[in-house]
mmCIF file of C-alpha atoms and ligand atoms in Angstrom:
data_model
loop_
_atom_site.group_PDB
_atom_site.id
_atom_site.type_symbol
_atom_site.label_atom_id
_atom_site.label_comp_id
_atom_site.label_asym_id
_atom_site.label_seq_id
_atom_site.Cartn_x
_atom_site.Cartn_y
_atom_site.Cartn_z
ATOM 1 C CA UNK A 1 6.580 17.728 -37.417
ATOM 2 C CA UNK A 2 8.464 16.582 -34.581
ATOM 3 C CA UNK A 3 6.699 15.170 -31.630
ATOM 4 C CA UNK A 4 5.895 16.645 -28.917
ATOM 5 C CA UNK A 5 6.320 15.601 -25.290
ATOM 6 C CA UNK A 6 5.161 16.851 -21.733
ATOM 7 C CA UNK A 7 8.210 16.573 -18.838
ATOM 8 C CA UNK A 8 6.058 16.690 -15.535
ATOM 9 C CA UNK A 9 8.498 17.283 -12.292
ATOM 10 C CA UNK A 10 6.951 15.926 -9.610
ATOM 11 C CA UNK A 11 9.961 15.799 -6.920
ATOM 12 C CA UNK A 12 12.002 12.767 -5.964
ATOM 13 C CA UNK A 13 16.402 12.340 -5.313
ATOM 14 C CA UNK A 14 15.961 12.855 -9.495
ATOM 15 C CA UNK A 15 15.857 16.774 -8.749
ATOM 16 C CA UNK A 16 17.480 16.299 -4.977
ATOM 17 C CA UNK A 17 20.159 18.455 -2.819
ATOM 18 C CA UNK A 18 21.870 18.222 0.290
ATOM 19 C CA UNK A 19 20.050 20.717 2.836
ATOM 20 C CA UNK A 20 23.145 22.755 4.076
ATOM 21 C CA UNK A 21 21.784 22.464 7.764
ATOM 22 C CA UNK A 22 20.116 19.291 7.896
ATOM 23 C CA UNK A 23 22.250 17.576 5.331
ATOM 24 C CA UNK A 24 19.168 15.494 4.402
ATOM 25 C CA UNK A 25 18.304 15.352 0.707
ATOM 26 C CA UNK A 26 15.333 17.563 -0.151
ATOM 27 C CA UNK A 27 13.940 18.280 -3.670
ATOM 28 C CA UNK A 28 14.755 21.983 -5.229
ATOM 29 C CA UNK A 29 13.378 23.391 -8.160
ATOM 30 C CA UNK A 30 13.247 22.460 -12.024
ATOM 31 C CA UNK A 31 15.340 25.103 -13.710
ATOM 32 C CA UNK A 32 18.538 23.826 -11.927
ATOM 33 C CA UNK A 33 17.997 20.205 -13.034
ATOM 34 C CA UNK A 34 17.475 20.577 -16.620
ATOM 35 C CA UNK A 35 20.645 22.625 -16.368
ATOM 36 C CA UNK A 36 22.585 18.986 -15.748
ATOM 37 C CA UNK A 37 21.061 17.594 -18.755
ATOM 38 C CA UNK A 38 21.833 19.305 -22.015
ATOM 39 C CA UNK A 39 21.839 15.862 -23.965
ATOM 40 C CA UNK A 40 17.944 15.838 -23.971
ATOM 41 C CA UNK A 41 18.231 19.280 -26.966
ATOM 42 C CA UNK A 42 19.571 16.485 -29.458
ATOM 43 C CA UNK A 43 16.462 14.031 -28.942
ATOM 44 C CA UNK A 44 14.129 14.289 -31.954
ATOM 45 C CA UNK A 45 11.352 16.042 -30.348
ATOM 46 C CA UNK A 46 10.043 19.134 -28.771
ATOM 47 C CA UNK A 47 9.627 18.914 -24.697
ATOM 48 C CA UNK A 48 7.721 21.469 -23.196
ATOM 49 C CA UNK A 49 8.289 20.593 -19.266
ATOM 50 C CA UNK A 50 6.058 21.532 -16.268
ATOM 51 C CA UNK A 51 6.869 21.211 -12.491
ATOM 52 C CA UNK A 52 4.770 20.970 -9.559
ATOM 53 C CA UNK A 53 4.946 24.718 -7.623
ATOM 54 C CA UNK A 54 6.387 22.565 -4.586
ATOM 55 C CA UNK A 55 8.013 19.597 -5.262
ATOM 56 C CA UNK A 56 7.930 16.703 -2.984
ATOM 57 C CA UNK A 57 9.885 13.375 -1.713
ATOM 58 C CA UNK A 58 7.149 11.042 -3.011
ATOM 59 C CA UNK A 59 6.731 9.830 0.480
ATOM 60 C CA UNK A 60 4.345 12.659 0.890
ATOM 61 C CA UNK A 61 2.116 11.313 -2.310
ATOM 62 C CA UNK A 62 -1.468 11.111 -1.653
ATOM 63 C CA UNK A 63 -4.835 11.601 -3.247
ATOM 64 C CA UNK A 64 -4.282 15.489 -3.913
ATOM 65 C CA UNK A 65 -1.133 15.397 -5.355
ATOM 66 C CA UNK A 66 -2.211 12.763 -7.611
ATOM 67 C CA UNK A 67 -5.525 14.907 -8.712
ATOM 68 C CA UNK A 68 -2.980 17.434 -9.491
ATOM 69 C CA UNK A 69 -0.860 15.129 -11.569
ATOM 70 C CA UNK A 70 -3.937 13.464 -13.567
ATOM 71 C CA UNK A 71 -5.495 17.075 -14.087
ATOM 72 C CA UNK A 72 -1.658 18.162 -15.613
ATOM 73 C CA UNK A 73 -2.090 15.244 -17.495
ATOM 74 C CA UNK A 74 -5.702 15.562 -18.564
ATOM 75 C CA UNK A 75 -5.429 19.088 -19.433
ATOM 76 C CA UNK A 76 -2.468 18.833 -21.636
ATOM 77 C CA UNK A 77 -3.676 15.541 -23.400
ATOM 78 C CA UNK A 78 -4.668 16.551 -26.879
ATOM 79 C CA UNK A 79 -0.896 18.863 -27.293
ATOM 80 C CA UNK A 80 1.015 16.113 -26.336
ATOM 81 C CA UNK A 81 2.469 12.816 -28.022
ATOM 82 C CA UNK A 82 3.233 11.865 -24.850
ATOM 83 C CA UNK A 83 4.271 12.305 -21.171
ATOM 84 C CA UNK A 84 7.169 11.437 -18.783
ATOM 85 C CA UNK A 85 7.014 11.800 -14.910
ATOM 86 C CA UNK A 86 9.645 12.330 -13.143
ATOM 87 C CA UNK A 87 8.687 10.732 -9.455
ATOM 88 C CA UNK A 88 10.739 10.083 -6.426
ATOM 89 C CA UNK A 89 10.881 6.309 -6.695
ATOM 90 C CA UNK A 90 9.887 5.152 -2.764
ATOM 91 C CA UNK A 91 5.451 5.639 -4.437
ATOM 92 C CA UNK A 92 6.313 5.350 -8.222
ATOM 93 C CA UNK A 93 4.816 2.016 -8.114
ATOM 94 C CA UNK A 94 1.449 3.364 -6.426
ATOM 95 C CA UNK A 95 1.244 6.229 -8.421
ATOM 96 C CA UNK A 96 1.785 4.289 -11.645
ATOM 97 C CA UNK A 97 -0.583 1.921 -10.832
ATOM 98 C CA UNK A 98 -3.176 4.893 -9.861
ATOM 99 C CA UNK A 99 -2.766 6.866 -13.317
ATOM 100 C CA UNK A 100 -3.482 3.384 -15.134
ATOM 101 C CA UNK A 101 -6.979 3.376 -13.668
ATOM 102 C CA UNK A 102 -7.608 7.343 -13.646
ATOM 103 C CA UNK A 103 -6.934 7.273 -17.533
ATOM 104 C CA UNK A 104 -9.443 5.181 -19.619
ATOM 105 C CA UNK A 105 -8.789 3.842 -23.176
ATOM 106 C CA UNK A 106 -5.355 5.794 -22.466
ATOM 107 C CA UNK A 107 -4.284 6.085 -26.687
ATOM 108 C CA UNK A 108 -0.722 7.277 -25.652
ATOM 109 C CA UNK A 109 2.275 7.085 -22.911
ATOM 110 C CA UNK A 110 2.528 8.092 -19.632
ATOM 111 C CA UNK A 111 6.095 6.911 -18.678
ATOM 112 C CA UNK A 112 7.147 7.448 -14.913
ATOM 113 C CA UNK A 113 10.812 7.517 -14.335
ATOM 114 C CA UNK A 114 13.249 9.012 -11.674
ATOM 115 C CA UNK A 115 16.976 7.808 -10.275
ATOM 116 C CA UNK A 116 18.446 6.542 -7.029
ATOM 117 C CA UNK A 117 21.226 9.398 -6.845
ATOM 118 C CA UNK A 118 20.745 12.846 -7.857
ATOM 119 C CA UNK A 119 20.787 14.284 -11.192
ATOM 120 C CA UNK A 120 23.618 16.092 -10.190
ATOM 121 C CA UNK A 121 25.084 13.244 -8.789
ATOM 122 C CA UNK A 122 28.797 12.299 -10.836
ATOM 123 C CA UNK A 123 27.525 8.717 -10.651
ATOM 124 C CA UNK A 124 23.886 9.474 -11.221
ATOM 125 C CA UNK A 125 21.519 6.857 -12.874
ATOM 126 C CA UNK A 126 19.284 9.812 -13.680
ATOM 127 C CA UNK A 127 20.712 10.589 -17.103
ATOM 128 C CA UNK A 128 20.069 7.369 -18.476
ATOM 129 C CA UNK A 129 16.995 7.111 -16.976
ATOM 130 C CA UNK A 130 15.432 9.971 -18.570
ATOM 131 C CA UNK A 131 17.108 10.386 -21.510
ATOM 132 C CA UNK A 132 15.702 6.736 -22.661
ATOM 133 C CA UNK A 133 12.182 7.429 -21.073
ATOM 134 C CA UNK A 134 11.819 10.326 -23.741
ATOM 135 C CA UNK A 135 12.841 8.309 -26.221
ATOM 136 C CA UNK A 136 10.309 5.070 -25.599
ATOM 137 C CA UNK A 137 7.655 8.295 -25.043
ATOM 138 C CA UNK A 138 7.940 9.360 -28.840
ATOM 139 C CA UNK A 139 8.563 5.663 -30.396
ATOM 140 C CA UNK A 140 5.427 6.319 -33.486
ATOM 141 C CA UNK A 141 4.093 3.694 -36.076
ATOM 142 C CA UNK A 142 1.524 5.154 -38.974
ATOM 143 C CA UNK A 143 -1.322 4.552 -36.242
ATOM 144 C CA UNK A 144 0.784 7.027 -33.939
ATOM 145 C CA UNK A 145 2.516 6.187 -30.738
ATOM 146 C CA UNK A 146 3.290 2.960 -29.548
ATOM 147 C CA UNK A 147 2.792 2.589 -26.267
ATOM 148 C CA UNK A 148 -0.484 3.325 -24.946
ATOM 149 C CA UNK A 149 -0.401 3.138 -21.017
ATOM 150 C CA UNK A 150 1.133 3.766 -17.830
ATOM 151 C CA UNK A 151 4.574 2.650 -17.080
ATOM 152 C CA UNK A 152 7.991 2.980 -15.650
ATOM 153 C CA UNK A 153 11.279 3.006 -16.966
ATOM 154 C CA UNK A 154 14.303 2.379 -14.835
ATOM 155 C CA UNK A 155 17.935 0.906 -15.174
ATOM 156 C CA UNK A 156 17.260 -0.228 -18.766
ATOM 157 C CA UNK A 157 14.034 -1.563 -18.593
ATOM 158 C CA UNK A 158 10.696 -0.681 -19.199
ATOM 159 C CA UNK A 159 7.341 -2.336 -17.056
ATOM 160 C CA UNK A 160 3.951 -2.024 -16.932
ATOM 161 C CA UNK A 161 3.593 0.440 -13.644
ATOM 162 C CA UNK A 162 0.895 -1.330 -12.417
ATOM 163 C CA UNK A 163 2.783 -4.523 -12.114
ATOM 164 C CA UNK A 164 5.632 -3.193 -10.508
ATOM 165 C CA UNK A 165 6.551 -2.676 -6.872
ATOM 166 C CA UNK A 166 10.038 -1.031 -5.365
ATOM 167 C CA UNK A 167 12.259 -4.306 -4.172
ATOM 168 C CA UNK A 168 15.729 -2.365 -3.483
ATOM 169 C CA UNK A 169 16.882 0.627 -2.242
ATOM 170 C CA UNK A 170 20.417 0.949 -2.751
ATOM 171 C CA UNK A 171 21.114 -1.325 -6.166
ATOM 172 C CA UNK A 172 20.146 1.230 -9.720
ATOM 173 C CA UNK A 173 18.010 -1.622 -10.336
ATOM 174 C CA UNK A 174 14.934 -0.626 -7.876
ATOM 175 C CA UNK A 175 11.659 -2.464 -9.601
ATOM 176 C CA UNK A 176 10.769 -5.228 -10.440
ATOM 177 C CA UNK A 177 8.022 -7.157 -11.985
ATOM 178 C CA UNK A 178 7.738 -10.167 -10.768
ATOM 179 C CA UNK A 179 4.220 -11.443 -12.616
ATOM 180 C CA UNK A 180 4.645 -9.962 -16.291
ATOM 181 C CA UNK A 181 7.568 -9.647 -18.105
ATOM 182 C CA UNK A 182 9.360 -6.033 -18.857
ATOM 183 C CA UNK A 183 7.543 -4.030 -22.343
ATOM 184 C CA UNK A 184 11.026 -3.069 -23.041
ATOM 185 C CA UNK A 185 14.860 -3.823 -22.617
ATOM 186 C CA UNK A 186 17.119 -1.038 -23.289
ATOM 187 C CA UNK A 187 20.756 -2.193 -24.810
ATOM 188 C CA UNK A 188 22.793 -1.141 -27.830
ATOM 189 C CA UNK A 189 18.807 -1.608 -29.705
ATOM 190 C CA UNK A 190 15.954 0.005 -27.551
ATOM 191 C CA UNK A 191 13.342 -2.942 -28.137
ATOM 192 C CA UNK A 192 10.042 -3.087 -27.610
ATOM 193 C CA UNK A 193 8.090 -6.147 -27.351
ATOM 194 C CA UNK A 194 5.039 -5.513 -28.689
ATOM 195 C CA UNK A 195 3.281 -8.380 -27.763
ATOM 196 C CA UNK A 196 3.093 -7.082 -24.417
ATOM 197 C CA UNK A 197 1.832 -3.877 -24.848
ATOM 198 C CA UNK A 198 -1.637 -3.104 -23.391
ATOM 199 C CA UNK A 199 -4.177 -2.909 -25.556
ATOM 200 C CA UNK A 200 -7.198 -1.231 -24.179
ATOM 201 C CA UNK A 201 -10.972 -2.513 -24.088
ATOM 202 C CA UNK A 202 -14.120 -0.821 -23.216
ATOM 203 C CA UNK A 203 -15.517 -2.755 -20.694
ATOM 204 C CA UNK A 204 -14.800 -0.284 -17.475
ATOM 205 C CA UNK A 205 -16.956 -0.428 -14.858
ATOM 206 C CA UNK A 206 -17.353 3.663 -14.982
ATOM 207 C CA UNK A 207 -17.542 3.254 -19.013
ATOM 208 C CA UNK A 208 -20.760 0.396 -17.612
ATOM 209 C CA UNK A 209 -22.126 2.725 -15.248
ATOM 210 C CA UNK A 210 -22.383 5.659 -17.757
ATOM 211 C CA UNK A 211 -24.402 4.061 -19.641
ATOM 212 C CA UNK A 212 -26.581 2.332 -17.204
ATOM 213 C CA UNK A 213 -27.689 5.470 -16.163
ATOM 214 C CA UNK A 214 -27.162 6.574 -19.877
ATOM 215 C CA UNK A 215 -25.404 9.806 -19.170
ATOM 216 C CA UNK A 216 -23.617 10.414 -22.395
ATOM 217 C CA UNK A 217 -21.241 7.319 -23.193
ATOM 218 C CA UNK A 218 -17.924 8.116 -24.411
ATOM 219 C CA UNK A 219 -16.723 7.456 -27.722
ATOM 220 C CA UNK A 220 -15.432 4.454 -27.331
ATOM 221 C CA UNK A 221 -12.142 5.116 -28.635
ATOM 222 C CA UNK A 222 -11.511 8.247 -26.340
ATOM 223 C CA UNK A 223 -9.392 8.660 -23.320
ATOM 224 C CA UNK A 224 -11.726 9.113 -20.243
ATOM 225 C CA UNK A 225 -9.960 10.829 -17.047
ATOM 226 C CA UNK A 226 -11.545 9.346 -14.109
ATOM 227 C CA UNK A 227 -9.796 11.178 -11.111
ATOM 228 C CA UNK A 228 -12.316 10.404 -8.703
ATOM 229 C CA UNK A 229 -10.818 7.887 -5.806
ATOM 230 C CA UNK A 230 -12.058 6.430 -2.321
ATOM 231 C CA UNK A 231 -9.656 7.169 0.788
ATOM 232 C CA UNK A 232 -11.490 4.884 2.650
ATOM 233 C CA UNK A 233 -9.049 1.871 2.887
ATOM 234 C CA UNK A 234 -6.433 -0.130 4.724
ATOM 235 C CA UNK A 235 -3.613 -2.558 3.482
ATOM 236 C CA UNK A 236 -3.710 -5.204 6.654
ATOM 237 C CA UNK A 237 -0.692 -7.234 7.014
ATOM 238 C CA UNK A 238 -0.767 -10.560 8.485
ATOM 239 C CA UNK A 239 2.012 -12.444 10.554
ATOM 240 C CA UNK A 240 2.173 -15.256 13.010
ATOM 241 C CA UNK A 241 1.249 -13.412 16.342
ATOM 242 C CA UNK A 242 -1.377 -10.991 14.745
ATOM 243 C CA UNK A 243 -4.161 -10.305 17.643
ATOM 244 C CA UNK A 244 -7.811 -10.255 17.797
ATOM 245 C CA UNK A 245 -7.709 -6.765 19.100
ATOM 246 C CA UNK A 246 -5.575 -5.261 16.405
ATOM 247 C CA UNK A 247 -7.504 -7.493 13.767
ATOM 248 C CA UNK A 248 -11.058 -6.168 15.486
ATOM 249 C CA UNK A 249 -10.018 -2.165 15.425
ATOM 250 C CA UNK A 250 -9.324 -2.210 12.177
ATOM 251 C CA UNK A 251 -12.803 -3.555 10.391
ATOM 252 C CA UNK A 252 -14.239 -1.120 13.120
ATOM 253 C CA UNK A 253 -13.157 1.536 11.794
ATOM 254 C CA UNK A 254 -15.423 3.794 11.002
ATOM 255 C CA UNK A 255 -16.226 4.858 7.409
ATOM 256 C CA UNK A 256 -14.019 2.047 6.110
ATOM 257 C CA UNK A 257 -15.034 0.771 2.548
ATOM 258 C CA UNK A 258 -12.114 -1.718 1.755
ATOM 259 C CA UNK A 259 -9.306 -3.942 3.218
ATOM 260 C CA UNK A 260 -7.113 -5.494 1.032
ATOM 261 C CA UNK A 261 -5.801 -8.819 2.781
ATOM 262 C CA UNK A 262 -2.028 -9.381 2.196
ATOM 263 C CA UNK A 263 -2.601 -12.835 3.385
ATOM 264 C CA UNK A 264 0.450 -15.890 3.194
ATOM 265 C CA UNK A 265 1.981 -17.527 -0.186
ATOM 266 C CA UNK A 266 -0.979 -18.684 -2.363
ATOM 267 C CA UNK A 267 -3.808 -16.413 -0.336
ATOM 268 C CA UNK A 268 -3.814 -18.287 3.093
ATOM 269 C CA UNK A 269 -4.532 -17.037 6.556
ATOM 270 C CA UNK A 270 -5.329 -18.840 10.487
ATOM 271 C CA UNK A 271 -8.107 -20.613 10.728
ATOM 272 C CA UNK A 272 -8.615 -19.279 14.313
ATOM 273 C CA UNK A 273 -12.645 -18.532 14.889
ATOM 274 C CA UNK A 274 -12.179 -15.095 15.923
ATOM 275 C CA UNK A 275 -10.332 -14.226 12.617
ATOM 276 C CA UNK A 276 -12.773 -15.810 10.427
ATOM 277 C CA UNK A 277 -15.807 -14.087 11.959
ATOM 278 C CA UNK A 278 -13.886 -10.877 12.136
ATOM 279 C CA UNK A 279 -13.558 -10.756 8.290
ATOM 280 C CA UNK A 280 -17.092 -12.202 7.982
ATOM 281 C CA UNK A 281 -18.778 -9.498 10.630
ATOM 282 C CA UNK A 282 -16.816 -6.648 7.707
ATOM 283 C CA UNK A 283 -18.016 -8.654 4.838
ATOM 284 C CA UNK A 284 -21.969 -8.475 6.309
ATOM 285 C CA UNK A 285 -21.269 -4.622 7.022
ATOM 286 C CA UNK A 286 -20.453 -4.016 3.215
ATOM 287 C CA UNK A 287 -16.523 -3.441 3.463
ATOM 288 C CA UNK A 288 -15.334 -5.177 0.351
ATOM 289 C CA UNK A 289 -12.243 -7.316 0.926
ATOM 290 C CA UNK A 290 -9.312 -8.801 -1.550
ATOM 291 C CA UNK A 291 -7.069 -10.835 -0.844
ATOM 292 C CA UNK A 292 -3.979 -10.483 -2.134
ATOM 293 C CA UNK A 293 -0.501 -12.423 -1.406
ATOM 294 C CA UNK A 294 2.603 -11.202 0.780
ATOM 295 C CA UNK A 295 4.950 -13.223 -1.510
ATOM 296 C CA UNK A 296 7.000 -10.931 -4.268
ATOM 297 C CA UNK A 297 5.845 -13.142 -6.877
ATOM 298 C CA UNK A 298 3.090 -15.585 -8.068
ATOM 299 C CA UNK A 299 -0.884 -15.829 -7.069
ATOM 300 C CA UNK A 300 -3.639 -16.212 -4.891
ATOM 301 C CA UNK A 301 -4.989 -19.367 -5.096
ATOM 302 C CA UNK A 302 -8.118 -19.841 -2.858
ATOM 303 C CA UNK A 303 -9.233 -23.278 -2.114
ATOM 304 C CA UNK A 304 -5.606 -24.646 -2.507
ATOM 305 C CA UNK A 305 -5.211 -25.322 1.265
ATOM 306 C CA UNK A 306 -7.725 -25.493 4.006
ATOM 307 C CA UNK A 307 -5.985 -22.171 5.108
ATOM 308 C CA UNK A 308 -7.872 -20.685 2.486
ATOM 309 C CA UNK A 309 -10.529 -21.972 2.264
ATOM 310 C CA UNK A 310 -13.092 -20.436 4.747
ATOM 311 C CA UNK A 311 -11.998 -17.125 3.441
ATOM 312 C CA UNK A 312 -13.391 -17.940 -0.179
ATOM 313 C CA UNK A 313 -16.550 -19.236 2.012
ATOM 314 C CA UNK A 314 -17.201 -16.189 3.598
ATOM 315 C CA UNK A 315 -16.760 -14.364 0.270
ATOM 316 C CA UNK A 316 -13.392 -12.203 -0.286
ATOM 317 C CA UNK A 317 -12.477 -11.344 -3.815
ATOM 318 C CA UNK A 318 -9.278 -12.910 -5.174
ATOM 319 C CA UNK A 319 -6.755 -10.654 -6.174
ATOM 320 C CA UNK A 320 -5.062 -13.444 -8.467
ATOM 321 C CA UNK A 321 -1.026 -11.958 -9.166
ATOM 322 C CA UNK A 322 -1.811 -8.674 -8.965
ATOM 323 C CA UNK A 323 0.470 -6.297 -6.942
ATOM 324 C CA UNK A 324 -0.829 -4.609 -3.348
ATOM 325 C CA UNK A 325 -0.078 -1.545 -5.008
ATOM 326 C CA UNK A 326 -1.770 -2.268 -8.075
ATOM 327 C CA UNK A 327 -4.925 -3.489 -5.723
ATOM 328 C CA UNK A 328 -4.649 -0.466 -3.419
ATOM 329 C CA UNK A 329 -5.109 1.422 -6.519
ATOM 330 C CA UNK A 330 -7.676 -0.443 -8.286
ATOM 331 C CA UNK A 331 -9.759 -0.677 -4.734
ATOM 332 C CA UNK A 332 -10.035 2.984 -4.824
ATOM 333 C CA UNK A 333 -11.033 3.318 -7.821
ATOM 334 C CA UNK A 334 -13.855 0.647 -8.002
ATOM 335 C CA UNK A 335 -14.993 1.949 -4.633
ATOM 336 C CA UNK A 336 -15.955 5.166 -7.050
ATOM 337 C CA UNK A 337 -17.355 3.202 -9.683
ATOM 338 C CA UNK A 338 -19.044 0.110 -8.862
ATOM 339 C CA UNK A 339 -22.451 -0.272 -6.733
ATOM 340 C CA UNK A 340 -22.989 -3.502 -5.326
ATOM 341 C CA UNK A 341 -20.221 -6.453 -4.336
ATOM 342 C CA UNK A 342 -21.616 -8.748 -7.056
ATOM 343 C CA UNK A 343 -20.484 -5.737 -9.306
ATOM 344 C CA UNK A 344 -16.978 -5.101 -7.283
ATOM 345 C CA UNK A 345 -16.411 -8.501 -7.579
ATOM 346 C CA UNK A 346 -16.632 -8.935 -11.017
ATOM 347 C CA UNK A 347 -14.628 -6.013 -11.881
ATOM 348 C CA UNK A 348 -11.734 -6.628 -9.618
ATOM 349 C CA UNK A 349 -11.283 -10.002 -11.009
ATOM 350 C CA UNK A 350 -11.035 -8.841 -14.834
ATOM 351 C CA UNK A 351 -8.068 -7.452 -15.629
ATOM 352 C CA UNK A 352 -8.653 -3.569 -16.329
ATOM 353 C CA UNK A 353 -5.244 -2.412 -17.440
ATOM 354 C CA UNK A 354 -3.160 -5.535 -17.804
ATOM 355 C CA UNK A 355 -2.791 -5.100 -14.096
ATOM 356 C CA UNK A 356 -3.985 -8.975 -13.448
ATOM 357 C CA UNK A 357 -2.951 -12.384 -15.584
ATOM 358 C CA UNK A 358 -6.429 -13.573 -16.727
HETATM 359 N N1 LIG B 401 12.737 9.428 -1.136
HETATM 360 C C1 LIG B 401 12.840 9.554 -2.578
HETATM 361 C C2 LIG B 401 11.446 9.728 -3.125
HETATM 362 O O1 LIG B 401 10.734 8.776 -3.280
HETATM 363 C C3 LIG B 401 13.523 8.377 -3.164
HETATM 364 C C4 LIG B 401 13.675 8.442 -4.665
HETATM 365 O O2 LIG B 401 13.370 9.400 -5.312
HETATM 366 O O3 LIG B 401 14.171 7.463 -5.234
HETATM 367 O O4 LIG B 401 11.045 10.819 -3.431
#
């Protein structure tokens, strides 16, 4: 039996045209892009392919759309060896790093992939980009396929989506990954290293709070869909010149839950009182706050310098290597599933999905 996989359309230049008025590109509908792909009939497997009813640039991503993509997902889990995503590539790295945490003890891939020119596009990157995305999607051993989590697959190599963010907009080569290596290099060989793959683990804080309040606990070795996010959040940028005012409005907001920090190289940020008592005043009022780095690459570090310092004292989480996207993501969904700081803290620091070096 061949395996089967699940194409998902989501939008994105992948399935883009020129608007005859505008001349802006602007994504049309499915049919006509599979049309510019015959190649994917000779892979060695079925696809069955769905497509969102209105696809989108993925600039207009948000919670809804990705309910919609985790429910296609969800609902289609047990027919499926596998799925690919075709995503506009400006959000693939949020999105990626969303579906990792929606989809617990994931036991097969969800491979995100798209292009910077259009399918139809004589110098399109789209071709290869899909074509070898199916491919990794039905790679099998006797235990059954070997890649077990979220990623994305673009210009020949293949990452862990939650440690990913978009660096370039005009080279084919658009990702990268700066804190964990890539799960797969495709050349003449596709390989697959699979010393990197993910490997999942039961200790979830939504897998903990089942059975804390012992609702039914999941078979441990079952995929769990766990769409449920919290809006309630802001990224906040630092840099030199950053006011008291701007600083103040934003942990006043009201209903806010979570700020993650992008704070200086290894986590640092002024030392100014106003700052510090800013972030402390949040702290008190039960916003949880990480603090994660600006630079492309490397970690948080709190304690290093004296610029970091009083903002382990006052008690932010560290967000060790791990993407903004990736903590965006996670913040949301530990919002959902964790009750108290103590238990926010200790979640956010233990890598979930690979998505932190521990
Ligand atoms: N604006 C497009 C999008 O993210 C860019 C792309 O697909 O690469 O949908």
């Amino acid at each position: 039996m061949k395996p089967k996989i699940l194409l998902i359309y989501t939008g994105g230049t992948i399935g883009m045209m020129k608007d005859p008025e505008t001349k802006a590109l602007r994504a049309f509908d499915f049919s006509k892009l599979l049309v510019h792909i015959p190649e994917i009939k000779q892979l060695d497997c079925e696809i069955d392919t769905f497509s969102f009813d209105d696809p989108i640039d993925s600039s207009d991503m948000n919670l809804e759309e990705w309910r919609k993509l985790g429910d296609v997902i969800n609902k289609n889990y047990d027919d499926y060896h596998g799925f690919v995503v075709l995503h506009g590539s400006d959000t693939m790295s949020y999105t990626g790093s969303t579906l990792s945490f929606m989809f617990e003890n994931l036991t097969k891939p969800i491979i995100l992939t798209g292009s910077q020119l259009p399918i139809g596009d004589l110098r399109t990157d789209a071709k290869e980009n899909l074509i070898t995305s199916l491919q990794l999607a039905v790679e099998q051993d006797q235990d059954g396929p070997i890649i077990k989590e979220v990623c994305i697959y673009f210009e020949y190599q293949l990452y862990r989506a939650n440690r990913t963010a978009k660096m370039n907009a005009e080279h084919f080569e658009a990702f990268s990954s700066p804190n964990y290596p890539p799960l797969a290099i495709s050349g003449v060989n596709l390989n697959i290293d699979k010393s990197l793959l993910w490997k999942w683990q039961v200790d979830d804080p939504a897998f903990a709070k089942a059975k804390q309040e012992k609702t039914p606990v999941p078979d441990s070795n079952r995929m769990r869909y766990r769409p449920d996010l919290v809006d309630r959040v802001v990224v906040l940028k630092l840099f030199p010149g950053i006011t008291e005012e701007v600083v103040g409005a934003i942990c006043q907001i009201n209903g806010l839950e979570g700020i993650v920090l992008e704070t200086y190289g290894s986590g640092n940020a002024p030392t100014q009182k106003w700052f510090v008592n800013l972030l402390k005043e949040a702290l008190e009022k039960g916003i949880r706050m990480v603090n994660v780095t600006q630079c492309i690459g490397g970690a948080v570090a709190m304690g290093k310098y004296e610029t970091s310092i009083q903002l382990q004292k006052i008690g932010l989480v560290s967000g060790n290597d791990i993407t903004t996207e990736a903590a965006l993501a996670k913040m949301m969904y530990l919002l959902q599933h964790t009750d108290s700081p103590a238990s926010f803290r200790k979640y956010f620091e233990t890598s979930l999905r690979g998505e932190i070096t521990e």
